[in-house]
XYZ file of C-alpha atoms in Angstrom:
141
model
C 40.448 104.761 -96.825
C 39.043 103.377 -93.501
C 40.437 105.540 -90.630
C 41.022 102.495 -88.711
C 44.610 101.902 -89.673
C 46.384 99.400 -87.058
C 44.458 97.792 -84.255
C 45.658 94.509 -82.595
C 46.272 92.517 -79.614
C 49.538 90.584 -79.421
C 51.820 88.550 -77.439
C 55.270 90.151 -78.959
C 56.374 93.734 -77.750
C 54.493 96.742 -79.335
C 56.235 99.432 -81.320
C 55.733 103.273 -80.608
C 56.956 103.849 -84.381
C 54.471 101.566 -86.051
C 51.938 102.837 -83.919
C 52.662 106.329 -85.671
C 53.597 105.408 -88.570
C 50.422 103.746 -88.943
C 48.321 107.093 -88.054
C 50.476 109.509 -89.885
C 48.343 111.657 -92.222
C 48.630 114.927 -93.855
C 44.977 115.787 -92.985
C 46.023 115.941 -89.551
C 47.262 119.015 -87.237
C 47.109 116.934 -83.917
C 48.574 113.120 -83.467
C 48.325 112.413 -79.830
C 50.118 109.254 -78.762
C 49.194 107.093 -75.541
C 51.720 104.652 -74.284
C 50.935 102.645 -70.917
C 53.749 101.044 -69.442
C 54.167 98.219 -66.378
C 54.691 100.242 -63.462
C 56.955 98.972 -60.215
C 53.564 99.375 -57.755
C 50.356 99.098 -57.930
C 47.729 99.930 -54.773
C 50.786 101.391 -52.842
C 52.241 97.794 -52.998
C 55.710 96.854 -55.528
C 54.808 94.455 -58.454
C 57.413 91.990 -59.062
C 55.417 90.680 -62.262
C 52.267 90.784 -64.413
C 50.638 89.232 -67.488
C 47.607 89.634 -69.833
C 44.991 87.664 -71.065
C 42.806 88.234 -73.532
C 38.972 86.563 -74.481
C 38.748 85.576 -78.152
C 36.550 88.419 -78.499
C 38.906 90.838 -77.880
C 40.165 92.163 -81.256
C 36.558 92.111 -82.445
C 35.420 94.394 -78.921
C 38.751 96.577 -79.982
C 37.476 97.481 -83.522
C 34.143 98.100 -82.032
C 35.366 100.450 -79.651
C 38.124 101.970 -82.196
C 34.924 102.874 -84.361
C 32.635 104.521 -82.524
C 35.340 106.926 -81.544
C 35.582 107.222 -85.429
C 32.315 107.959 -85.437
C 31.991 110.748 -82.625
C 35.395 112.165 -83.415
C 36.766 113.914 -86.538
C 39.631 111.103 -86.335
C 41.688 111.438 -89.804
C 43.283 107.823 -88.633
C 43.147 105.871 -85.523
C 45.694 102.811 -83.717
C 45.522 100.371 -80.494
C 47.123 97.717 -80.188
C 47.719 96.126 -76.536
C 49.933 93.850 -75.105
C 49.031 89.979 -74.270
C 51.371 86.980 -72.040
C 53.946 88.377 -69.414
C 55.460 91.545 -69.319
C 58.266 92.706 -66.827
C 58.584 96.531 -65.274
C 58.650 99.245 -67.615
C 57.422 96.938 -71.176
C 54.931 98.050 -73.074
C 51.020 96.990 -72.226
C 49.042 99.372 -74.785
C 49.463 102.211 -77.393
C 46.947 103.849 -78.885
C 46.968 107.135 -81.013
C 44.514 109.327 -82.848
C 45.356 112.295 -85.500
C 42.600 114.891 -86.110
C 42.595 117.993 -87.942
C 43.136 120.178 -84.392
C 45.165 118.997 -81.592
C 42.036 119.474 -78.951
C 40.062 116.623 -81.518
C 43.116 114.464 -81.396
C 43.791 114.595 -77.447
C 39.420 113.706 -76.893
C 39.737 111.188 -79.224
C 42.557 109.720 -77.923
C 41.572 109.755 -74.451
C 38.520 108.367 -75.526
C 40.230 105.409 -77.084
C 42.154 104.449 -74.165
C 39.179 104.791 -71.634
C 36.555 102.861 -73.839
C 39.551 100.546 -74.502
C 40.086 99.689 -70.744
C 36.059 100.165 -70.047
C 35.019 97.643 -72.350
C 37.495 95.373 -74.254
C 38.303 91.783 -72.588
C 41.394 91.920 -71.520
C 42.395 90.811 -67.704
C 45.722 91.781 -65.597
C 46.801 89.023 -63.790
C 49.666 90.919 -61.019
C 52.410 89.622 -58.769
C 53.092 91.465 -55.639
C 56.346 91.392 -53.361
C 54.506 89.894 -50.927
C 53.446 87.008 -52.399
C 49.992 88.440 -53.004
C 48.056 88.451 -56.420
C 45.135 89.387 -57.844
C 43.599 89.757 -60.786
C 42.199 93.366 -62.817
C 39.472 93.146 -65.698
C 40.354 95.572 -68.180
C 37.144 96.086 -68.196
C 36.288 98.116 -65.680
């Protein structure tokens, strides 16, 4: 069974329970569990809105980066899936989990995931500020 269970980019809210339902597994002894959220500032300045876009690509660069992390980490199942369109304060932008046999696997992996995920997957935040400023954030950083 691929390890890869549930990876996706989407433009309808994302769902912490199918997230871990997805990378439940009896192998495991750690699930760790990212969610990142829309925060109320950004750069000491309130948001009043934001959306994401994603390039085309974007699913394909998430596998990619979902299986190397397979690769380095003793991952018994692995799930992204991130957020696409516009969000308000406090929705849901990305998820991602990883279960491993020990908990200290599961965190690395994880935190992995979300970093390579951010680093390298084509996804841009487009933010609104109070001020009537804006500006735009490549996910990949």
């Amino acid at each position: 069974m691929d390890v890869i269970r549930l990876l996706g980019i989407r433009d309808t809210p994302l769902s912490v329970d199918e997230v871990m339902a997805a990378v439940s597994d009896h192998a495991a002894g750690g699930t760790t569990l990212f969610v990142g959220t829309v925060r109320e500032q950004d750069h000491g300045k309130p948001v009043t809105r934001l959306s994401y876009s994603a390039h085309p690509s974007a699913e394909e660069e998430l596998r990619r980066v979902a299986e190397k992390v397979a690769a380095d980490f003793p991952v018994t199942a692995l799930a992204a899936v991130h957020r696409t369109g516009d969000l308000e304060l406090g929705d849901i932008a990305v998820i991602v989990a990883a279960a491993c046999p020990h908990r200290g696997e599961a965190f690395a992996a994880s935190r992995r995931l979300i970093d390579d995920l951010k680093a390298e997957v084509p996804i841009w935040k487009h933010q609104v500020f109070a001020d009537g400023s804006a500006e735009w954030v490549g996910a990949c950083e």
